[in-house]
Amino acid sequence: DTGVSQDPRHKITKRGQNVTFRCDPISEHNRLYWYRQTLGQGPEFLTYFQNEAQLEKSRLLSDRFSAERPKGSFSTLEIQRTEQGDSAMYLCASSLGTGTPSYEQYFGPGTRLTVT
Amino acid sequence: KNEVEQSPQNLTAQEGEFITINCSYSVGISALHWLQQHPGGGIVSLFMLSSGKKKHGRLIATINIQEKHSSLHITASHPRDSAVYICAVPYSGGGADGLTFGKGTHLIIQP
């Protein structure tokens, strides 16, 4: 399977715990995106990497959230001191492109986080 | 930040009907994306278009850049088309950044 993969697929954690999610993009894709989707809503943009550089973060990405893409390949999203409001599906997507034109994004299956 | 409005939010139709879903956005863009999401499933890209019209099987997407409006049409709809259809545009209008999504249109096609 050469699509975008995410791990774990499901995570249940207690409030206050830290969690880390991993995303492996399509191998030649230089751009990687994190989104969050709550029940009944469309996804919301969190952050974006081009290679290893984090180029944009939305205001949704509070200080408790951090994302890395250390070698320009896989990426991790960490949430510290989880809150019940963090319960959502966390989606990763990747694309291949340079410059400003928009390129098709390929989405992973998501990691569903439940904070109890 | 681009704002995206989709309509209708919910649509139930009979098999064979012609379906139209509309999307409008606030900031000029390089391209607009139409995506499909099945319940409990991942998101699949259907179209990315920057002008005119694209067709893939029974799906047709059109865009009017001047009016900041796009439509997704499904001809001869089938129960397997039942899904959430989402319109998305670049977060701040350009293409290199992430996407801003509409809330989606929940489509049910009844046999």
Coordinates of N, CA and C in Angstrom, one line a residue:
Chain A
D1 N 0.9 -1.2 0.0 CA 0.0 0.0 0.0 C 0.9 1.2 0.0
T2 N 0.7 2.1 -1.0 CA 1.6 3.3 -1.1 C 0.9 4.6 -0.7
G3 N -0.3 4.5 -0.1 CA -1.0 5.6 0.3 C -0.5 6.2 1.6
V4 N -1.2 7.3 2.1 CA -0.9 7.9 3.4 C -1.3 7.0 4.5
S5 N -0.4 6.7 5.4 CA -0.8 5.9 6.6 C -0.7 6.7 7.9
Q6 N -1.6 6.3 8.8 CA -1.5 7.0 10.1 C -1.6 5.9 11.2
D7 N -0.9 6.3 12.3 CA -0.9 5.3 13.4 C -0.9 6.1 14.8
P8 N -1.7 5.7 15.7 CA -2.6 4.6 15.7 C -3.9 5.0 14.9
R9 N -4.8 4.1 14.7 CA -6.1 4.4 14.1 C -7.1 4.9 15.2
H10 N -6.9 4.4 16.3 CA -7.8 4.8 17.4 C -6.9 5.0 18.7
K11 N -7.3 6.0 19.5 CA -6.6 6.2 20.7 C -7.6 6.7 21.8
I12 N -7.6 6.0 22.9 CA -8.4 6.5 24.0 C -7.5 6.8 25.1
T13 N -7.6 8.0 25.7 CA -6.7 8.5 26.7 C -7.5 9.2 27.8
K14 N -6.9 9.3 28.9 CA -7.5 10.1 30.0 C -7.1 11.5 30.0
R15 N -8.0 12.4 30.4 CA -7.7 13.8 30.4 C -6.4 14.1 31.2
G16 N -5.6 14.9 30.6 CA -4.3 15.3 31.2 C -3.1 14.5 30.7
Q17 N -3.4 13.4 30.0 CA -2.3 12.6 29.4 C -1.8 13.2 28.1
N18 N -0.6 12.9 27.7 CA 0.0 13.3 26.5 C -0.2 12.2 25.4
V19 N -0.5 12.6 24.2 CA -0.6 11.6 23.1 C 0.2 12.0 21.9
T20 N 0.7 11.1 21.1 CA 1.4 11.4 19.9 C 0.9 10.5 18.8
F21 N 0.7 11.2 17.7 CA 0.2 10.5 16.5 C 1.3 10.6 15.4
R22 N 1.3 9.5 14.5 CA 2.3 9.5 13.4 C 1.6 9.5 12.1
C23 N 2.2 10.2 11.1 CA 1.7 10.1 9.8 C 2.9 9.8 8.8
D24 N 2.7 8.9 8.0 CA 3.6 8.6 6.9 C 3.0 8.9 5.6
P25 N 3.5 10.0 4.9 CA 2.9 10.4 3.7 C 3.4 9.5 2.5
I26 N 2.8 9.7 1.4 CA 3.2 9.1 0.1 C 4.7 9.5 -0.1
S27 N 5.5 8.5 -0.4 CA 7.0 8.6 -0.2 C 7.6 9.8 -0.9
E28 N 7.2 10.2 -2.1 CA 7.8 11.3 -2.8 C 7.1 12.6 -2.6
H29 N 6.1 12.7 -1.7 CA 5.4 13.9 -1.5 C 6.2 14.8 -0.5
N30 N 6.4 16.1 -0.9 CA 7.1 17.0 -0.1 C 6.2 17.8 0.9
R31 N 4.9 17.8 0.6 CA 4.1 18.6 1.5 C 3.2 17.7 2.4
L32 N 3.0 18.1 3.6 CA 2.3 17.3 4.6 C 1.4 18.2 5.4
Y33 N 0.2 17.8 5.6 CA -0.8 18.7 6.3 C -1.5 17.9 7.4
W34 N -1.8 18.6 8.5 CA -2.6 18.0 9.6 C -3.9 18.8 9.7
Y35 N -5.0 18.0 9.8 CA -6.3 18.6 10.0 C -7.0 17.9 11.2
R36 N -8.0 18.5 11.7 CA -8.8 17.9 12.7 C -10.3 18.0 12.3
Q37 N -11.0 16.9 12.6 CA -12.4 16.9 12.2 C -13.2 16.4 13.4
T38 N -14.2 17.2 13.9 CA -15.1 16.8 14.9 C -16.4 16.3 14.3
L39 N -17.2 15.6 15.0 CA -18.3 14.9 14.5 C -19.3 15.9 13.9
G40 N -19.7 15.6 12.6 CA -20.7 16.4 11.9 C -20.1 17.7 11.3
Q41 N -18.8 17.9 11.4 CA -18.2 19.1 10.9 C -17.2 18.7 9.8
G42 N -16.9 19.7 8.9 CA -15.8 19.5 8.0 C -14.5 19.6 8.7
P43 N -13.5 19.1 8.1 CA -12.1 19.2 8.7 C -11.7 20.6 8.8
E44 N -10.8 20.8 9.8 CA -10.2 22.2 10.0 C -8.7 22.1 9.9
F45 N -8.1 23.0 9.3 CA -6.6 23.0 9.1 C -5.9 23.3 10.4
L46 N -4.9 22.5 10.6 CA -4.0 22.7 11.8 C -2.7 23.3 11.4
T47 N -2.0 22.5 10.6 CA -0.6 23.0 10.2 C -0.1 22.3 9.0
Y48 N 0.9 22.8 8.4 CA 1.4 22.4 7.1 C 2.9 22.4 7.1
F49 N 3.5 21.4 6.5 CA 5.0 21.3 6.3 C 5.3 21.2 4.8
Q50 N 6.4 21.9 4.4 CA 7.0 21.7 3.2 C 8.4 21.1 3.5
N51 N 8.6 19.9 3.1 CA 9.8 19.2 3.5 C 9.8 19.2 5.1
E52 N 10.9 19.6 5.7 CA 10.9 19.6 7.1 C 10.5 20.9 7.8
A53 N 10.2 21.9 7.0 CA 9.9 23.2 7.5 C 8.4 23.3 7.7
Q54 N 8.0 23.7 8.9 CA 6.6 24.0 9.3 C 6.3 25.4 8.8
L55 N 5.5 25.6 7.8 CA 5.3 26.9 7.2 C 4.1 27.6 7.7
E56 N 3.1 26.9 8.2 CA 1.9 27.6 8.6 C 1.3 26.8 9.7
K57 N 0.7 27.6 10.7 CA 0.0 27.0 11.8 C -1.3 27.8 12.0
S58 N -2.4 27.1 12.2 CA -3.7 27.8 12.4 C -3.8 28.2 13.9
R59 N -4.7 29.1 14.2 CA -4.9 29.5 15.6 C -5.5 28.4 16.4
L60 N -5.9 27.3 15.7 CA -6.5 26.1 16.4 C -5.3 25.4 17.1
L61 N -4.1 25.6 16.6 CA -3.0 24.8 17.2 C -2.5 25.6 18.4
S62 N -3.1 25.2 19.6 CA -2.7 25.9 20.8 C -1.3 25.5 21.2
D63 N -0.8 26.1 22.3 CA 0.5 25.7 22.8 C 0.6 24.3 23.3
R64 N -0.5 23.6 23.5 CA -0.5 22.2 23.9 C -0.2 21.3 22.7
F65 N -0.3 21.8 21.5 CA -0.1 21.0 20.3 C 1.3 21.3 19.7
S66 N 2.0 20.3 19.3 CA 3.2 20.5 18.5 C 3.3 19.4 17.4
A67 N 3.8 19.9 16.3 CA 4.0 19.0 15.2 C 5.5 19.1 14.7
E68 N 6.0 17.9 14.2 CA 7.3 17.9 13.7 C 7.4 17.0 12.4
R69 N 8.3 17.3 11.6 CA 8.6 16.5 10.4 C 10.1 16.5 10.3
P70 N 10.8 15.8 11.1 CA 12.3 16.0 11.3 C 13.1 15.8 10.1
K71 N 12.8 14.8 9.3 CA 13.6 14.5 8.1 C 12.9 14.7 6.8
G72 N 11.8 15.4 6.9 CA 11.0 15.7 5.7 C 10.2 14.5 5.2
S73 N 10.1 13.5 6.0 CA 9.4 12.3 5.6 C 8.1 12.1 6.5
F74 N 8.2 11.3 7.5 CA 7.0 11.1 8.4 C 6.9 12.3 9.3
S75 N 5.7 12.5 9.9 CA 5.4 13.6 10.8 C 4.8 13.1 12.1
T76 N 5.0 13.8 13.1 CA 4.3 13.5 14.4 C 3.5 14.7 14.9
L77 N 2.4 14.4 15.5 CA 1.6 15.5 16.1 C 1.4 15.1 17.6
E78 N 1.8 15.9 18.5 CA 1.7 15.6 19.9 C 0.7 16.6 20.5
I79 N -0.1 16.0 21.4 CA -1.0 16.9 22.2 C -0.6 16.6 23.7
Q80 N -0.3 17.7 24.3 CA 0.1 17.6 25.7 C -1.2 18.0 26.6
R81 N -1.2 17.3 27.7 CA -2.3 17.6 28.7 C -3.7 17.6 28.0
T82 N -4.0 16.5 27.5 CA -5.2 16.4 26.7 C -6.5 16.9 27.4
E83 N -7.4 17.5 26.7 CA -8.7 17.9 27.2 C -9.8 17.2 26.5
Q84 N -11.0 17.1 27.1 CA -12.1 16.5 26.4 C -12.4 17.1 25.1
G85 N -12.2 18.4 24.9 CA -12.4 19.1 23.7 C -11.5 18.7 22.6
D86 N -10.4 18.0 22.9 CA -9.5 17.5 21.9 C -10.0 16.2 21.2
S87 N -11.0 15.7 21.7 CA -11.6 14.5 21.1 C -12.1 14.8 19.7
A88 N -11.5 14.1 18.7 CA -11.7 14.4 17.3 C -11.0 13.3 16.4
M89 N -11.2 13.4 15.1 CA -10.5 12.7 14.2 C -9.3 13.6 13.7
Y90 N -8.1 13.1 13.8 CA -7.0 13.8 13.3 C -6.5 13.2 12.0
L91 N -6.6 14.1 11.0 CA -6.3 13.6 9.6 C -5.0 14.2 9.1
C92 N -4.3 13.4 8.4 CA -3.1 13.8 7.7 C -3.3 13.7 6.2
A93 N -2.7 14.6 5.5 CA -2.7 14.5 4.0 C -1.4 14.9 3.5
S94 N -1.1 14.5 2.3 CA 0.2 14.8 1.6 C -0.1 15.2 0.2
S95 N 0.9 16.0 -0.4 CA 0.8 16.3 -1.8 C 2.2 16.6 -2.3
L96 N 2.3 16.6 -3.6 CA 3.6 16.9 -4.2 C 3.5 18.2 -5.0
G97 N 4.3 19.1 -4.7 CA 4.3 20.4 -5.5 C 5.3 21.4 -5.1
T98 N 5.4 22.4 -5.9 CA 6.3 23.5 -5.6 C 5.6 24.8 -5.9
G99 N 6.0 25.9 -5.3 CA 5.4 27.2 -5.6 C 4.0 27.3 -5.0
T100 N 3.2 28.1 -5.6 CA 1.9 28.4 -5.1 C 0.7 27.7 -5.7
P101 N 0.8 27.0 -6.8 CA -0.4 26.4 -7.3 C -0.9 25.3 -6.3
S102 N -2.2 25.1 -6.3 CA -2.8 24.1 -5.5 C -2.6 22.7 -6.1
Y103 N -2.3 21.7 -5.3 CA -2.1 20.4 -5.7 C -3.0 19.4 -5.0
E104 N -3.4 18.3 -5.7 CA -4.3 17.4 -5.1 C -3.7 16.8 -3.8
Q105 N -4.5 16.7 -2.8 CA -4.1 16.2 -1.5 C -4.6 14.8 -1.3
Y106 N -3.8 13.9 -0.8 CA -4.1 12.5 -0.5 C -4.2 12.4 1.0
F107 N -5.4 11.9 1.4 CA -5.7 11.8 2.9 C -5.4 10.4 3.4
G108 N -4.9 10.4 4.6 CA -4.8 9.2 5.4 C -6.2 8.8 6.0
P109 N -6.2 7.6 6.7 CA -7.5 7.2 7.3 C -7.9 7.9 8.5
G110 N -6.9 8.6 9.1 CA -7.2 9.4 10.3 C -6.9 8.6 11.6
T111 N -6.7 9.3 12.7 CA -6.5 8.8 14.0 C -7.7 9.3 14.8
R112 N -8.5 8.5 15.4 CA -9.7 8.9 16.2 C -9.2 9.0 17.6
L113 N -9.2 10.2 18.2 CA -8.8 10.4 19.6 C -10.1 10.6 20.4
T114 N -10.2 9.8 21.5 CA -11.2 10.0 22.5 C -10.6 10.3 23.8
V115 N -10.9 11.4 24.4 CA -10.4 11.8 25.7 C -11.5 11.6 26.8
T116 N -11.2 10.8 27.8 CA -12.2 10.5 28.8 C -12.0 11.3 30.1
Chain B
K1 N -8.5 34.8 5.9 CA -8.8 33.4 5.9 C -10.1 33.2 5.0
N2 N -10.0 32.2 4.1 CA -11.1 31.9 3.2 C -12.3 31.3 4.0
E3 N -13.5 31.7 3.6 CA -14.7 31.2 4.2 C -15.4 30.4 3.1
V4 N -15.9 29.2 3.5 CA -16.6 28.4 2.5 C -18.0 28.0 3.0
E5 N -18.9 28.2 2.1 CA -20.3 27.9 2.4 C -20.8 26.9 1.4
Q6 N -21.4 25.8 1.9 CA -22.0 24.8 1.1 C -23.5 24.7 1.3
S7 N -24.1 24.3 0.2 CA -25.6 24.0 0.3 C -26.0 23.0 -0.7
P8 N -27.0 22.1 -0.4 CA -27.6 22.1 1.0 C -26.7 21.3 2.0
Q9 N -27.1 21.4 3.2 CA -26.3 20.6 4.2 C -26.7 19.1 4.2
N10 N -28.0 18.9 3.9 CA -28.5 17.5 3.8 C -29.4 17.4 2.5
L11 N -29.3 16.3 1.9 CA -30.0 16.1 0.7 C -30.4 14.6 0.5
T12 N -31.7 14.3 0.4 CA -32.1 12.9 0.2 C -32.8 12.9 -1.1
A13 N -32.5 12.0 -2.0 CA -33.0 11.9 -3.3 C -33.3 10.4 -3.7
Q14 N -34.0 10.2 -4.7 CA -34.3 8.9 -5.2 C -33.3 8.5 -6.3
E15 N -33.0 7.2 -6.3 CA -32.1 6.7 -7.3 C -32.4 7.2 -8.7
G16 N -31.4 7.7 -9.4 CA -31.6 8.1 -10.8 C -31.7 9.6 -10.9
E17 N -32.0 10.3 -9.8 CA -32.1 11.8 -9.9 C -30.8 12.5 -10.1
F18 N -30.9 13.7 -10.7 CA -29.8 14.6 -10.9 C -29.5 15.4 -9.7
I19 N -28.3 15.3 -9.2 CA -28.0 16.0 -7.9 C -27.1 17.2 -8.2
T20 N -27.3 18.3 -7.4 CA -26.5 19.4 -7.5 C -26.1 19.9 -6.1
I21 N -24.8 20.1 -5.8 CA -24.3 20.6 -4.6 C -23.6 21.9 -4.9
N22 N -23.8 22.9 -4.1 CA -23.2 24.2 -4.4 C -22.2 24.6 -3.3
C23 N -21.2 25.4 -3.8 CA -20.2 25.9 -2.9 C -19.8 27.3 -3.3
S24 N -19.7 28.1 -2.3 CA -19.2 29.5 -2.5 C -18.1 29.8 -1.5
Y25 N -17.2 30.7 -1.9 CA -16.0 31.0 -1.1 C -15.8 32.5 -1.1
S26 N -15.0 33.0 -0.2 CA -14.9 34.4 0.0 C -13.6 35.1 -0.6
V27 N -12.5 34.3 -0.7 CA -11.3 34.9 -1.2 C -10.9 34.2 -2.5
G28 N -10.3 35.0 -3.5 CA -9.9 34.4 -4.7 C -8.9 33.3 -4.5
I29 N -9.0 32.3 -5.3 CA -8.2 31.0 -5.1 C -7.5 30.6 -6.4
S30 N -6.5 29.7 -6.1 CA -5.8 29.1 -7.3 C -6.6 27.9 -7.8
A31 N -7.2 27.2 -6.9 CA -8.0 26.0 -7.3 C -9.0 25.6 -6.2
L32 N -10.0 24.9 -6.5 CA -11.0 24.4 -5.6 C -11.0 22.9 -5.6
H33 N -11.2 22.3 -4.4 CA -11.3 20.8 -4.3 C -12.7 20.3 -4.0
W34 N -13.1 19.3 -4.6 CA -14.3 18.5 -4.2 C -13.8 17.2 -3.6
L35 N -14.3 16.8 -2.5 CA -13.9 15.6 -1.7 C -15.1 14.8 -1.4
Q36 N -14.9 13.5 -1.2 CA -15.9 12.6 -0.7 C -15.5 11.9 0.5
Q37 N -16.5 11.8 1.5 CA -16.2 11.1 2.7 C -17.3 10.1 3.0
H38 N -17.0 8.8 3.1 CA -18.0 7.9 3.5 C -18.1 7.7 5.0
P39 N -19.2 7.4 5.6 CA -19.3 7.3 7.1 C -18.2 6.4 7.6
G40 N -17.5 6.9 8.6 CA -16.4 6.1 9.2 C -15.2 6.0 8.3
G41 N -15.2 6.6 7.1 CA -14.2 6.3 6.2 C -13.3 7.5 6.0
G42 N -12.3 7.3 5.2 CA -11.4 8.4 4.9 C -11.9 9.3 3.8
I43 N -11.1 10.3 3.5 CA -11.5 11.4 2.5 C -10.8 11.1 1.2
V44 N -11.6 11.1 0.2 CA -11.0 10.9 -1.2 C -11.2 12.1 -2.0
S45 N -10.2 12.5 -2.7 CA -10.3 13.7 -3.6 C -11.0 13.3 -4.9
L46 N -12.0 14.0 -5.2 CA -12.8 13.8 -6.5 C -12.3 14.7 -7.6
F47 N -12.2 16.0 -7.3 CA -11.8 16.9 -8.4 C -10.9 18.0 -7.7
M48 N -10.0 18.5 -8.5 CA -9.4 19.8 -8.2 C -9.5 20.6 -9.5
L49 N -10.1 21.8 -9.4 CA -10.3 22.6 -10.6 C -10.1 24.1 -10.3
S50 N -9.5 24.7 -11.4 CA -9.2 26.1 -11.3 C -10.1 26.9 -12.3
S51 N -10.7 26.3 -13.2 CA -11.5 27.0 -14.2 C -12.4 26.0 -14.9
G52 N -13.5 26.5 -15.4 CA -14.3 25.7 -16.3 C -15.0 24.5 -15.7
K53 N -14.8 23.4 -16.2 CA -15.6 22.2 -15.9 C -14.7 20.9 -16.0
K54 N -14.9 20.0 -15.1 CA -14.3 18.7 -15.2 C -15.3 17.6 -15.0
K55 N -15.1 16.4 -15.7 CA -16.0 15.3 -15.7 C -15.3 14.1 -15.4
H56 N -15.9 13.3 -14.5 CA -15.3 11.9 -14.2 C -16.4 11.0 -14.0
G57 N -16.7 10.2 -15.0 CA -17.8 9.3 -14.9 C -19.1 10.0 -14.8
R58 N -19.9 9.8 -13.7 CA -21.2 10.5 -13.6 C -21.0 11.8 -12.8
L59 N -19.9 12.1 -12.4 CA -19.6 13.3 -11.6 C -19.1 14.4 -12.5
I60 N -19.7 15.6 -12.3 CA -19.3 16.8 -13.1 C -19.1 17.9 -12.1
A61 N -17.9 18.6 -12.2 CA -17.7 19.8 -11.3 C -17.5 21.0 -12.2
T62 N -18.1 22.1 -11.8 CA -17.9 23.4 -12.5 C -17.4 24.5 -11.5
I63 N -16.8 25.5 -12.1 CA -16.4 26.6 -11.2 C -16.5 27.9 -12.0
N64 N -16.9 28.9 -11.3 CA -17.0 30.3 -11.8 C -16.1 31.1 -10.9
I65 N -14.9 31.4 -11.4 CA -13.9 32.1 -10.6 C -14.4 33.5 -10.2
Q66 N -15.0 34.2 -11.2 CA -15.4 35.6 -11.0 C -16.5 35.6 -9.9
E67 N -17.4 34.7 -9.9 CA -18.5 34.7 -8.9 C -18.1 33.9 -7.7
K68 N -16.9 33.3 -7.6 CA -16.4 32.6 -6.4 C -17.5 31.5 -6.1
H69 N -17.8 30.7 -7.1 CA -18.8 29.7 -6.9 C -18.5 28.4 -7.7
S70 N -18.8 27.3 -7.1 CA -18.6 26.0 -7.7 C -19.8 25.1 -7.5
S71 N -20.0 24.2 -8.4 CA -21.1 23.2 -8.2 C -20.5 21.8 -8.5
L72 N -21.1 20.8 -7.8 CA -20.8 19.4 -8.1 C -22.1 18.8 -8.5
H73 N -22.1 18.1 -9.6 CA -23.3 17.5 -10.1 C -23.1 16.0 -10.2
I74 N -24.1 15.2 -9.8 CA -24.1 13.8 -10.0 C -25.3 13.4 -10.9
T75 N -25.0 12.8 -12.0 CA -26.0 12.3 -13.0 C -26.4 10.9 -12.6
A76 N -27.6 10.5 -12.9 CA -28.1 9.1 -12.7 C -27.6 8.6 -11.3
S77 N -28.0 9.3 -10.3 CA -27.5 9.0 -8.9 C -27.9 7.6 -8.5
H78 N -27.0 7.0 -7.7 CA -27.1 5.6 -7.3 C -26.9 5.5 -5.8
P79 N -27.5 4.6 -5.1 CA -27.3 4.5 -3.6 C -25.8 4.5 -3.2
R80 N -24.9 4.0 -4.0 CA -23.5 4.0 -3.6 C -22.9 5.4 -3.6
D81 N -23.6 6.4 -4.2 CA -23.2 7.7 -4.1 C -23.4 8.4 -2.8
S82 N -24.2 7.7 -1.9 CA -24.5 8.2 -0.6 C -23.2 8.4 0.2
A83 N -22.9 9.6 0.6 CA -21.7 10.0 1.3 C -21.8 11.5 1.7
V84 N -20.7 12.0 2.3 CA -20.6 13.4 2.5 C -19.7 14.0 1.5
Y85 N -20.2 15.0 0.8 CA -19.4 15.7 -0.2 C -18.9 17.1 0.4
I86 N -17.6 17.3 0.3 CA -17.0 18.5 0.9 C -16.3 19.3 -0.1
C87 N -16.5 20.6 -0.1 CA -15.8 21.6 -0.9 C -14.7 22.2 -0.1
A88 N -13.6 22.4 -0.7 CA -12.4 22.9 0.1 C -11.6 23.9 -0.8
V89 N -11.1 24.9 -0.2 CA -10.3 25.9 -0.9 C -9.0 26.2 -0.1
P90 N -8.0 26.7 -0.7 CA -6.8 27.1 0.0 C -7.1 28.0 1.2
Y91 N -6.5 27.8 2.3 CA -6.8 28.5 3.6 C -6.7 30.0 3.4
S92 N -5.7 30.5 2.7 CA -5.6 31.9 2.5 C -5.7 32.3 1.0
G93 N -6.2 31.5 0.2 CA -6.3 31.8 -1.2 C -5.3 31.3 -2.1
G94 N -4.1 31.1 -1.6 CA -3.0 30.6 -2.5 C -3.1 29.1 -2.6
G95 N -2.1 28.4 -3.0 CA -2.1 27.0 -3.2 C -1.2 26.2 -2.3
A96 N -0.2 26.8 -1.7 CA 0.8 26.1 -1.0 C 0.4 25.8 0.4
D97 N -0.7 26.4 0.9 CA -1.1 26.2 2.3 C -2.2 25.2 2.4
G98 N -2.6 24.9 3.6 CA -3.7 23.9 3.8 C -5.0 24.4 3.3
L99 N -6.0 23.5 3.5 CA -7.3 23.8 2.9 C -8.3 24.2 4.0
T100 N -9.2 25.1 3.6 CA -10.4 25.4 4.5 C -11.6 24.6 3.9
F101 N -12.3 23.9 4.7 CA -13.4 23.1 4.2 C -14.8 23.6 4.5
G102 N -15.7 23.3 3.6 CA -17.1 23.6 4.0 C -17.5 22.5 5.0
K103 N -18.7 22.7 5.5 CA -19.2 21.8 6.5 C -19.7 20.4 5.8
G104 N -19.8 20.4 4.5 CA -20.2 19.2 3.9 C -21.6 19.1 3.6
T105 N -22.0 18.3 2.5 CA -23.3 18.0 2.2 C -23.5 16.5 2.4
H106 N -24.4 16.2 3.3 CA -24.7 14.8 3.5 C -25.8 14.3 2.5
L107 N -25.4 13.5 1.6 CA -26.2 13.0 0.5 C -26.7 11.5 0.8
I108 N -28.0 11.3 0.7 CA -28.5 10.0 0.8 C -29.3 9.7 -0.5
I109 N -29.0 8.6 -1.2 CA -29.7 8.2 -2.4 C -30.5 7.0 -2.0
Q110 N -31.8 7.1 -2.1 CA -32.6 6.0 -1.8 C -33.0 5.1 -3.0
P111 N -33.0 3.8 -2.9 CA -33.2 2.9 -4.0 C -34.7 3.0 -4.5

